[in-house]
Coordinates of N, CA and C and ligand atoms in Angstrom, one line a residue:
X256 N 0.8 -1.2 0.0 CA 0.0 0.0 0.0 C 0.9 1.2 0.0
X257 N 0.5 2.1 -0.9 CA 1.3 3.4 -0.9 C 0.5 4.5 -0.3
X258 N 1.1 5.3 0.5 CA 0.4 6.5 1.1 C 1.2 7.7 0.6
X259 N 0.4 8.7 0.0 CA 1.0 10.0 -0.4 C 0.4 11.0 0.5
X260 N 1.2 11.8 1.1 CA 0.7 12.9 1.9 C 0.9 14.2 1.2
X261 N -0.2 14.9 0.9 CA -0.1 16.2 0.3 C -0.2 17.3 1.4
X262 N 0.9 18.0 1.7 CA 0.9 18.9 2.8 C 1.9 20.0 2.7
X263 N 1.6 21.1 3.3 CA 2.5 22.2 3.3 C 3.6 22.0 4.4
X264 N 3.3 21.0 5.3 CA 4.2 20.8 6.4 C 4.6 19.3 6.5
X265 N 5.4 18.8 5.6 CA 5.7 17.3 5.6 C 6.4 16.9 6.8
X266 N 7.2 17.7 7.5 CA 8.0 17.3 8.6 C 7.1 16.9 9.8
X267 N 5.9 17.5 9.9 CA 5.0 17.1 11.0 C 4.7 15.6 10.8
X268 N 4.6 15.1 9.6 CA 4.1 13.8 9.4 C 5.3 12.8 9.4
X269 N 6.4 13.2 8.8 CA 7.5 12.2 8.5 C 8.0 11.5 9.8
X270 N 8.1 12.2 10.9 CA 8.6 11.6 12.1 C 7.8 10.4 12.6
X271 N 6.5 10.4 12.2 CA 5.6 9.3 12.7 C 6.1 8.0 12.2
X272 N 6.8 8.0 11.1 CA 7.2 6.7 10.4 C 8.6 6.3 10.8
X273 N 9.2 7.0 11.8 CA 10.6 6.8 12.2 C 10.7 5.8 13.3
X274 N 9.6 5.3 13.8 CA 9.6 4.4 15.0 C 8.5 3.3 14.9
X275 N 8.7 2.2 15.6 CA 7.7 1.3 15.9 C 7.1 0.6 14.6
X276 N 5.7 0.3 14.7 CA 5.1 -0.6 13.7 C 5.1 -0.1 12.3
X277 N 4.9 1.2 12.1 CA 4.8 1.7 10.7 C 6.3 1.8 10.1
X278 N 7.2 2.0 11.0 CA 8.6 2.0 10.5 C 9.0 0.6 10.0
X279 N 8.5 -0.4 10.8 CA 8.8 -1.8 10.3 C 8.0 -2.1 9.1
X280 N 6.8 -1.6 9.0 CA 6.0 -1.8 7.8 C 6.7 -1.3 6.5
X281 N 7.4 -0.2 6.7 CA 8.2 0.4 5.5 C 9.4 -0.5 5.3
X282 N 10.1 -0.9 6.3 CA 11.2 -1.8 6.1 C 10.9 -3.1 5.5
X283 N 9.7 -3.6 5.8 CA 9.2 -4.9 5.2 C 8.6 -4.7 3.9
X284 N 8.5 -3.4 3.4 CA 8.0 -3.0 2.1 C 6.5 -3.4 1.9
X285 N 5.8 -3.4 3.1 CA 4.3 -3.6 2.9 C 3.6 -2.3 2.8
X286 N 4.2 -1.2 3.3 CA 3.7 0.1 3.1 C 4.9 1.0 2.6
X287 N 4.5 2.1 2.0 CA 5.4 3.0 1.4 C 4.9 4.4 1.6
X288 N 5.7 5.4 1.8 CA 5.2 6.8 2.0 C 5.9 7.7 0.9
X289 N 5.1 8.8 0.6 CA 5.6 9.8 -0.3 C 5.0 11.1 0.2
X290 N 5.8 12.2 0.0 CA 5.4 13.5 0.4 C 5.4 14.5 -0.7
X291 N 4.3 15.2 -0.9 CA 4.2 16.1 -2.0 C 3.7 17.5 -1.4
X292 N 4.5 18.5 -1.6 CA 4.2 19.8 -1.1 C 3.7 20.8 -2.1
X293 N 2.4 21.2 -2.0 CA 1.9 22.1 -3.0 C 2.7 23.4 -3.2
X294 N 3.5 23.8 -2.2 CA 4.3 24.9 -2.4 C 5.3 24.8 -3.6
X295 N 5.7 23.5 -3.9 CA 6.6 23.2 -5.0 C 5.9 23.4 -6.3
X296 N 4.6 23.6 -6.3 CA 3.9 23.6 -7.6 C 3.3 25.1 -7.8
X297 N 3.7 26.0 -7.0 CA 3.2 27.4 -7.2 C 3.8 28.0 -8.5
X298 N 3.0 28.8 -9.1 CA 3.4 29.5 -10.4 C 3.7 30.9 -10.1
X299 N 3.6 31.4 -8.9 CA 3.9 32.8 -8.6 C 5.3 32.9 -8.0
X300 N 6.0 34.0 -8.1 CA 7.4 34.1 -7.8 C 7.6 34.0 -6.2
X301 N 6.6 34.3 -5.4 CA 6.8 34.3 -4.0 C 6.4 33.0 -3.4
X302 N 6.1 32.0 -4.2 CA 5.6 30.7 -3.7 C 4.5 30.8 -2.7
X303 N 3.6 31.7 -3.0 CA 2.4 31.9 -2.1 C 1.4 30.8 -2.3
X304 N 0.9 30.3 -1.2 CA -0.1 29.2 -1.3 C -1.4 29.5 -0.7
X305 N -1.7 30.7 -0.3 CA -3.0 31.1 0.3 C -3.5 32.4 -0.2
X306 N -4.8 32.5 -0.1 CA -5.5 33.7 -0.6 C -6.6 34.1 0.4
X307 N -7.0 35.3 0.4 CA -8.2 35.7 1.3 C -9.5 35.1 0.8
X308 N -10.4 34.9 1.6 CA -11.7 34.4 1.2 C -12.5 35.4 0.4
X309 N -13.1 34.9 -0.7 CA -14.0 35.8 -1.5 C -15.4 35.8 -0.8
X310 N -16.0 36.9 -0.8 CA -17.3 37.0 -0.2 C -17.4 37.2 1.3
X311 N -16.2 37.5 1.8 CA -16.1 37.8 3.3 C -15.8 36.6 4.1
X312 N -15.5 36.9 5.4 CA -15.0 35.8 6.3 C -13.6 36.0 6.6
X313 N -13.3 35.6 7.9 CA -11.9 35.8 8.4 C -11.0 34.7 7.8
X314 N -9.7 35.1 7.7 CA -8.7 34.1 7.4 C -8.4 33.9 5.9
X315 N -7.6 33.0 5.6 CA -7.1 32.7 4.3 C -7.5 31.2 3.9
X316 N -7.6 31.0 2.6 CA -7.9 29.7 2.1 C -6.7 29.2 1.3
X317 N -6.5 27.9 1.2 CA -5.4 27.4 0.3 C -5.7 27.7 -1.2
X318 N -4.8 28.3 -1.9 CA -5.1 28.6 -3.3 C -5.3 27.4 -4.1
X319 N -6.2 27.4 -5.1 CA -6.5 26.2 -5.9 C -5.4 25.8 -6.8
X320 N -4.7 26.7 -7.4 CA -3.7 26.3 -8.4 C -2.6 25.3 -7.9
X321 N -1.9 25.7 -6.8 CA -0.8 24.8 -6.4 C -1.3 23.4 -6.0
X322 N -2.5 23.3 -5.4 CA -3.1 22.0 -5.0 C -3.5 21.2 -6.2
X323 N -4.2 21.9 -7.2 CA -4.6 21.3 -8.4 C -3.4 20.7 -9.1
X324 N -2.4 21.5 -9.3 CA -1.2 21.0 -10.0 C -0.5 19.8 -9.3
X325 N -0.5 19.9 -7.9 CA 0.2 18.8 -7.2 C -0.6 17.5 -7.3
X326 N -2.0 17.6 -7.3 CA -2.8 16.4 -7.4 C -2.7 15.8 -8.8
X327 N -2.7 16.7 -9.8 CA -2.6 16.2 -11.2 C -1.3 15.5 -11.4
X328 N -0.3 16.0 -10.8 CA 1.1 15.4 -11.0 C 1.0 14.0 -10.4
X329 N 0.3 13.8 -9.2 CA 0.2 12.5 -8.6 C -0.6 11.5 -9.5
X330 N -1.7 12.1 -10.0 CA -2.6 11.2 -10.9 C -1.9 10.8 -12.2
X331 N -1.0 11.7 -12.6 CA -0.4 11.4 -14.0 C 0.5 10.2 -13.9
X332 N 1.0 9.9 -12.7 CA 1.9 8.7 -12.6 C 1.3 7.5 -11.8
X333 N 0.1 7.7 -11.3 CA -0.6 6.6 -10.6 C -2.1 6.6 -10.9
X334 N -2.4 5.5 -11.6 CA -3.9 5.4 -12.0 C -4.7 4.9 -10.8
X335 N -4.0 4.4 -9.7 CA -4.7 3.9 -8.6 C -4.9 5.0 -7.5
X336 N -4.4 6.2 -7.7 CA -4.4 7.2 -6.7 C -5.8 7.5 -6.3
X337 N -6.1 7.3 -5.0 CA -7.5 7.5 -4.4 C -7.4 8.7 -3.4
X338 N -8.1 9.7 -3.8 CA -7.9 11.0 -3.1 C -8.8 11.2 -1.9
X339 N -8.2 11.4 -0.7 CA -8.9 11.6 0.5 C -8.6 12.9 1.1
X340 N -9.6 13.7 1.3 CA -9.4 15.1 1.9 C -9.7 15.0 3.4
X341 N -8.9 15.6 4.2 CA -9.2 15.7 5.6 C -9.8 17.1 5.9
X342 N -11.0 17.1 6.4 CA -11.7 18.3 6.7 C -12.7 18.1 7.8
X343 N -12.9 19.1 8.7 CA -13.9 18.9 9.7 C -15.3 18.7 9.2
X344 N -15.6 19.0 7.9 CA -16.9 18.8 7.4 C -17.1 17.5 6.7
X345 N -16.1 16.6 6.7 CA -16.2 15.3 6.1 C -17.0 14.3 6.9
X346 N -17.1 13.1 6.4 CA -17.8 12.0 7.1 C -16.9 11.6 8.3
X347 N -17.5 11.3 9.4 CA -16.7 10.8 10.6 C -16.0 9.5 10.3
X348 N -14.7 9.4 10.4 CA -14.0 8.2 10.1 C -14.2 7.2 11.1
X349 N -14.4 5.9 10.7 CA -14.5 4.8 11.7 C -13.8 3.5 11.2
X350 N -13.9 2.5 12.1 CA -13.1 1.3 11.8 C -13.5 0.6 10.5
X351 N -14.8 0.7 10.2 CA -15.2 0.1 8.9 C -14.5 0.8 7.7
X352 N -14.4 2.1 7.8 CA -13.7 2.8 6.8 C -12.2 2.3 6.7
X353 N -11.6 2.2 7.9 CA -10.2 1.7 8.0 C -10.0 0.4 7.2
X354 N -10.9 -0.5 7.5 CA -10.8 -1.8 6.8 C -11.0 -1.8 5.3
X355 N -12.1 -1.0 5.0 CA -12.4 -0.9 3.5 C -11.3 -0.2 2.8
X356 N -10.7 0.8 3.3 CA -9.7 1.5 2.6 C -8.3 0.8 2.6
X357 N -8.2 -0.2 3.5 CA -6.9 -0.9 3.5 C -6.8 -1.8 2.3
X358 N -7.9 -2.0 1.5 CA -7.8 -2.8 0.3 C -7.4 -2.0 -0.9
X359 N -7.3 -0.7 -0.8 CA -6.8 0.1 -1.9 C -5.3 0.0 -2.1
X360 N -4.9 0.4 -3.3 CA -3.4 0.3 -3.6 C -2.7 1.6 -3.3
X361 N -3.3 2.7 -3.5 CA -2.6 4.0 -3.3 C -3.6 5.0 -2.7
X362 N -3.4 5.4 -1.5 CA -4.2 6.4 -0.9 C -3.4 7.8 -0.8
X363 N -4.1 8.8 -1.2 CA -3.5 10.2 -1.2 C -4.3 11.0 -0.1
X364 N -3.6 11.4 0.9 CA -4.2 12.2 2.0 C -3.9 13.7 1.7
X365 N -4.9 14.5 1.6 CA -4.7 15.9 1.3 C -5.1 16.7 2.6
X366 N -4.1 17.4 3.2 CA -4.3 18.1 4.4 C -4.6 19.6 4.1
X367 N -5.7 20.1 4.6 CA -5.9 21.5 4.5 C -5.2 22.3 5.6
X368 N -4.9 23.5 5.3 CA -4.3 24.5 6.3 C -5.1 25.7 6.3
X369 N -4.9 26.7 7.1 CA -5.6 28.0 7.1 C -7.1 27.7 7.3
X370 N -7.9 28.3 6.6 CA -9.4 28.1 6.7 C -9.9 26.9 5.9
X371 N -9.0 26.3 5.2 CA -9.4 25.1 4.4 C -9.1 25.2 3.0
X372 N -9.9 24.5 2.2 CA -9.6 24.2 0.8 C -10.7 24.8 -0.1
X373 N -10.4 25.4 -1.2 CA -11.4 25.9 -2.2 C -12.3 24.8 -2.6
X374 N -13.6 25.0 -2.5 CA -14.6 24.0 -2.8 C -14.4 23.3 -4.2
X375 N -13.9 24.1 -5.2 CA -13.8 23.6 -6.5 C -12.7 22.5 -6.6
X376 N -11.7 22.6 -5.7 CA -10.7 21.5 -5.6 C -11.3 20.2 -5.1
X377 N -12.2 20.4 -4.1 CA -12.8 19.2 -3.5 C -13.7 18.5 -4.6
X378 N -14.5 19.4 -5.3 CA -15.4 18.8 -6.3 C -14.6 18.1 -7.4
X379 N -13.5 18.7 -7.8 CA -12.7 18.1 -8.9 C -12.0 16.8 -8.5
X380 N -11.4 16.8 -7.3 CA -10.5 15.7 -6.9 C -10.9 14.7 -5.9
X381 N -11.8 15.1 -5.0 CA -12.1 14.3 -3.8 C -12.8 13.0 -4.1
X382 N -12.2 11.8 -3.8 CA -12.9 10.6 -3.8 C -13.7 10.4 -2.5
X383 N -13.1 10.9 -1.4 CA -13.9 10.9 -0.2 C -13.3 12.0 0.7
X384 N -14.1 12.5 1.7 CA -13.7 13.5 2.6 C -14.0 13.0 4.0
X385 N -13.0 13.1 4.9 CA -13.2 12.5 6.3 C -12.8 13.6 7.3
X386 N -13.6 13.5 8.4 CA -13.3 14.2 9.6 C -12.9 13.2 10.7
X387 N -12.0 13.6 11.7 CA -11.7 12.6 12.7 C -12.5 13.0 14.0
X388 N -13.3 14.0 14.0 CA -14.1 14.3 15.2 C -14.7 15.7 15.1
X389 N -15.6 16.0 16.0 CA -16.2 17.3 15.9 C -15.4 18.4 16.7
X390 N -14.3 18.7 16.2 CA -13.4 19.8 16.7 C -12.5 20.2 15.6
X391 N -12.0 21.4 15.7 CA -11.2 22.0 14.6 C -9.7 21.9 15.0
X392 N -8.9 21.3 14.1 CA -7.5 21.2 14.3 C -6.8 22.4 13.5
X393 N -5.5 22.6 13.7 CA -4.9 23.7 13.0 C -4.7 23.3 11.5
X394 N -4.8 22.0 11.2 CA -4.6 21.5 9.9 C -5.0 20.1 9.8
X395 N -5.0 19.5 8.6 CA -5.4 18.1 8.4 C -4.3 17.1 8.7
X396 N -3.1 17.6 9.0 CA -2.0 16.6 9.1 C -2.2 15.5 10.1
X397 N -2.6 15.9 11.3 CA -2.8 14.9 12.4 C -3.9 14.0 11.9
X398 N -5.0 14.5 11.3 CA -6.1 13.7 10.9 C -5.6 12.7 9.8
X399 N -4.7 13.1 8.9 CA -4.2 12.2 7.9 C -3.4 11.1 8.5
X400 N -2.7 11.4 9.6 CA -1.9 10.3 10.3 C -2.8 9.4 11.0
X401 N -3.9 9.9 11.6 CA -4.9 9.0 12.3 C -5.4 8.0 11.3
X402 N -5.8 8.5 10.1 CA -6.4 7.6 9.1 C -5.3 6.6 8.6
X403 N -4.1 7.1 8.3 CA -3.0 6.2 7.8 C -2.7 5.1 8.8
X404 N -2.6 5.5 10.1 CA -2.3 4.5 11.1 C -3.4 3.4 11.2
X405 N -4.6 3.9 11.3 CA -5.7 2.9 11.5 C -5.9 2.1 10.2
X406 N -5.6 2.6 9.0 CA -5.7 1.8 7.8 C -4.5 0.8 7.7
X407 N -3.3 1.3 8.1 CA -2.1 0.5 7.9 C -2.2 -0.8 8.8
X408 N -2.8 -0.7 10.0 CA -2.9 -1.9 10.8 C -3.7 -3.0 10.1
X409 N -4.5 -2.7 9.2 CA -5.3 -3.7 8.5 C -4.7 -4.1 7.2
X410 N -3.5 -3.6 6.8 CA -2.8 -4.0 5.6 C -2.0 -5.3 6.0
X411 N -2.3 -6.3 5.2 CA -1.6 -7.6 5.4 C -0.1 -7.4 5.6
X412 N 0.4 -7.9 6.7 CA 1.9 -7.9 6.9 C 2.4 -6.8 7.8
X413 N 1.5 -5.8 8.1 CA 2.0 -4.7 8.9 C 2.1 -5.1 10.4
X414 N 1.0 -5.7 11.0 CA 1.1 -6.1 12.4 C 1.9 -7.5 12.4
X415 N 2.7 -7.6 13.5 CA 3.5 -8.8 13.7 C 2.5 -10.0 13.8
X416 N 1.4 -9.8 14.6 CA 0.5 -10.9 14.9 C -0.9 -10.5 14.4
X417 N -1.3 -11.0 13.3 CA -2.6 -10.5 12.7 C -3.8 -10.9 13.6
X418 N -3.6 -11.9 14.5 CA -4.7 -12.2 15.4 C -5.1 -11.0 16.3
X419 N -4.2 -10.1 16.5 CA -4.6 -8.9 17.3 C -5.7 -8.1 16.6
X420 N -6.0 -8.3 15.4 CA -7.1 -7.6 14.7 C -8.5 -8.2 15.0
X421 N -8.4 -9.5 15.6 CA -9.7 -10.2 15.7 C -10.7 -9.7 16.7
X422 N -10.2 -9.6 18.0 CA -11.2 -9.3 19.1 C -11.1 -7.9 19.6
X423 N -10.6 -7.0 18.7 CA -10.4 -5.7 19.3 C -11.7 -4.8 19.2
X424 N -11.6 -3.7 19.9 CA -12.8 -2.8 20.0 C -13.3 -2.5 18.6
X425 N -14.6 -2.3 18.5 CA -15.3 -1.9 17.3 C -15.6 -3.1 16.3
X426 N -14.9 -4.3 16.6 CA -15.3 -5.5 15.9 C -16.8 -5.7 16.3
X427 N -17.7 -6.0 15.5 CA -19.1 -6.2 15.8 C -19.7 -5.0 16.6
X428 N -19.1 -3.8 16.5 CA -19.6 -2.6 17.2 C -19.6 -2.8 18.7
X429 N -18.6 -3.5 19.2 CA -18.5 -3.7 20.7 C -17.1 -3.2 21.1
X430 N -17.0 -2.7 22.3 CA -15.7 -2.4 22.9 C -15.1 -3.7 23.3
X431 N -13.7 -3.7 23.3 CA -13.0 -4.9 23.7 C -13.1 -5.1 25.2
X432 N -13.2 -6.4 25.5 CA -13.3 -6.8 27.0 C -12.1 -6.4 27.7
X433 N -12.2 -6.2 29.1 CA -11.0 -5.8 29.8 C -9.8 -6.8 29.6
X434 N -8.6 -6.4 29.6 CA -7.5 -7.3 29.4 C -6.5 -7.2 30.5
X435 N -5.8 -8.3 30.8 CA -4.8 -8.3 31.9 C -3.5 -9.0 31.5
X436 N -2.4 -8.6 32.2 CA -1.2 -9.4 32.0 C -0.5 -9.6 33.3
X437 N 0.7 -10.2 33.4 CA 1.3 -10.5 34.6 C 1.6 -9.2 35.4
X438 N 1.7 -9.2 36.7 CA 1.4 -10.3 37.6 C -0.1 -10.5 37.8
X439 N -0.5 -11.7 38.4 CA -1.9 -12.0 38.6 C -2.5 -11.0 39.6
X440 N -1.6 -10.6 40.6 CA -2.1 -9.7 41.6 C -1.2 -8.4 41.5
X441 N -1.8 -7.3 41.4 CA -1.0 -6.0 41.3 C -1.6 -5.0 42.2
X442 N -0.8 -4.6 43.2 CA -1.3 -3.7 44.2 C -2.6 -4.2 44.8
X443 N -2.6 -5.4 45.2 CA -3.7 -6.1 45.9 C -4.9 -6.3 45.0
X444 N -4.8 -5.9 43.8 CA -6.0 -6.2 42.8 C -5.7 -7.4 42.0
X445 N -6.6 -8.4 42.0 CA -6.4 -9.6 41.3 C -7.1 -9.4 39.9
X446 N -6.6 -10.2 38.9 CA -7.2 -10.3 37.6 C -8.5 -11.2 37.8
X447 N -9.3 -11.2 36.8 CA -10.5 -12.1 36.9 C -10.1 -13.5 36.9
X448 N -10.4 -14.2 38.0 CA -9.9 -15.6 38.2 C -10.1 -16.5 37.1
X449 N -11.3 -16.4 36.5 CA -11.7 -17.3 35.4 C -10.6 -17.3 34.2
X450 N -10.0 -16.2 34.1 CA -9.0 -16.0 33.0 C -7.8 -16.9 33.2
X451 N -7.6 -17.3 34.5 CA -6.4 -18.1 34.8 C -6.6 -19.6 34.6
X452 N -7.9 -20.0 34.4 CA -8.2 -21.4 34.5 C -8.0 -22.2 33.2
X453 N -7.9 -21.5 32.1 CA -7.6 -22.1 30.8 C -8.8 -22.7 30.1
X454 N -10.0 -22.5 30.6 CA -11.2 -23.0 29.9 C -11.6 -22.0 28.8
X455 N -11.1 -22.2 27.6 CA -11.2 -21.2 26.6 C -12.7 -20.8 26.2
X456 N -13.6 -21.8 26.2 CA -15.0 -21.6 25.9 C -15.6 -20.6 26.9
X457 N -15.3 -20.9 28.2 CA -15.8 -20.2 29.3 C -15.2 -18.7 29.2
X458 N -14.0 -18.7 29.0 CA -13.3 -17.3 28.9 C -13.9 -16.5 27.8
X459 N -14.1 -17.1 26.6 CA -14.7 -16.4 25.5 C -16.1 -15.9 25.8
X460 N -16.9 -16.7 26.5 CA -18.3 -16.2 26.8 C -18.3 -15.1 27.8
X461 N -17.3 -15.3 28.8 CA -17.2 -14.2 29.8 C -16.7 -12.9 29.2
X462 N -15.8 -13.0 28.2 CA -15.3 -11.8 27.6 C -16.4 -11.1 26.8
X463 N -17.3 -11.9 26.2 CA -18.4 -11.4 25.4 C -19.3 -10.6 26.3
X464 N -19.6 -11.2 27.5 CA -20.5 -10.5 28.5 C -19.8 -9.2 29.0
X465 N -18.5 -9.3 29.2 CA -17.8 -8.1 29.7 C -17.8 -7.0 28.6
X466 N -17.6 -7.4 27.4 CA -17.7 -6.5 26.2 C -19.0 -5.7 26.2
X467 N -20.1 -6.5 26.4 CA -21.4 -5.9 26.3 C -21.5 -4.9 27.5
X468 N -21.1 -5.3 28.7 CA -21.2 -4.4 29.8 C -20.4 -3.1 29.6
X469 N -19.2 -3.3 29.1 CA -18.3 -2.2 29.0 C -18.9 -1.2 27.9
X470 N -19.4 -1.8 26.8 CA -20.0 -1.0 25.8 C -21.2 -0.2 26.3
X471 N -22.0 -0.9 27.1 CA -23.2 -0.3 27.7 C -22.9 0.9 28.5
X472 N -21.8 0.7 29.3 CA -21.3 1.8 30.2 C -20.7 3.0 29.5
X473 N -19.7 2.7 28.7 CA -18.9 3.7 28.1 C -19.4 4.2 26.7
X474 N -20.1 3.4 26.0 CA -20.6 3.8 24.7 C -22.1 3.4 24.5
X475 N -23.0 4.0 25.3 CA -24.4 3.6 25.2 C -24.9 3.8 23.7
X476 N -24.3 4.7 22.9 CA -24.8 4.8 21.5 C -24.5 3.5 20.7
X477 N -23.3 2.9 21.0 CA -23.0 1.6 20.3 C -23.9 0.5 20.8
X478 N -24.1 0.5 22.1 CA -24.8 -0.6 22.8 C -26.3 -0.6 22.2
X479 N -26.8 0.6 22.0 CA -28.2 0.7 21.5 C -28.3 0.0 20.1
X480 N -27.2 0.1 19.3 CA -27.2 -0.6 18.0 C -27.3 -2.1 18.1
X481 N -26.5 -2.6 19.2 CA -26.6 -4.0 19.4 C -28.0 -4.5 19.6
X482 N -28.7 -3.8 20.5 CA -30.1 -4.2 20.9 C -31.0 -4.1 19.7
X483 N -30.8 -3.0 18.9 CA -31.6 -2.8 17.7 C -31.5 -3.9 16.7
X484 N -30.2 -4.4 16.6 CA -30.0 -5.5 15.6 C -30.3 -6.9 16.2
X485 N -30.9 -6.9 17.4 CA -31.3 -8.1 18.0 C -30.2 -9.1 18.4
X486 N -29.0 -8.5 18.6 CA -27.9 -9.4 18.9 C -27.9 -9.8 20.4
Ligands
LIG103 N1 -8.9 19.6 9.8 C1 -9.1 20.4 10.8 N2 -9.9 19.8 11.7 C2 -10.1 18.5 11.3 C3 -10.8 17.4 11.8 N3 -11.5 17.5 12.9 N4 -10.8 16.3 11.0 C4 -10.2 16.2 9.9 N5 -9.5 17.3 9.3 C5 -9.4 18.4 10.0

């Protein structure tokens, strides 16, 4: 899977790939990154990439020309390029999106800065638009990393142990059951005794019950879906 980040600030993003799982993903050649800066595509001598809003409103917008040229240059060499814009007005990103998008060959994340991106660029180039939550960031870079990270975990070969994808939160719209590791007793608190006994059937059904309870408590919105689907 190839990830291209279109951003005025590539350094914010690059460091995320210098450690841990995504670094290994790059070393194993299961993922690859590329950085494209719209500033390199400006046609004005000052390399200006923003303009005031037309029709009033505070702040500046990213100019259409450098972005349009940058995106066309990507498309001209990759027929698989799938354009994803990060914007607070996009669809809320979720785990189903992460799984679905992990099947693509080339994802291009376009990060807005300033007050955002000229609507005509979105209309011309966006395959999808995503938000990571109902709050405003200073730019789309963090959001693009959130998507890239969540998608990468689902790309074959990125995680050392693919079993870890199986019982995690949001599988079947449930939060993951409580998890424990050694020691069995920590600061006088014991782990759930049943987990030590090795009866895998019993542990699985207990985990399912605990998942339901945890979801009911922390995410009543998700829990309601369970009930509605008659699960
Ligand atoms: N850019 C600014 N805020 C954002 C958000 N919440 N999600 C995605 N992109 C953004």
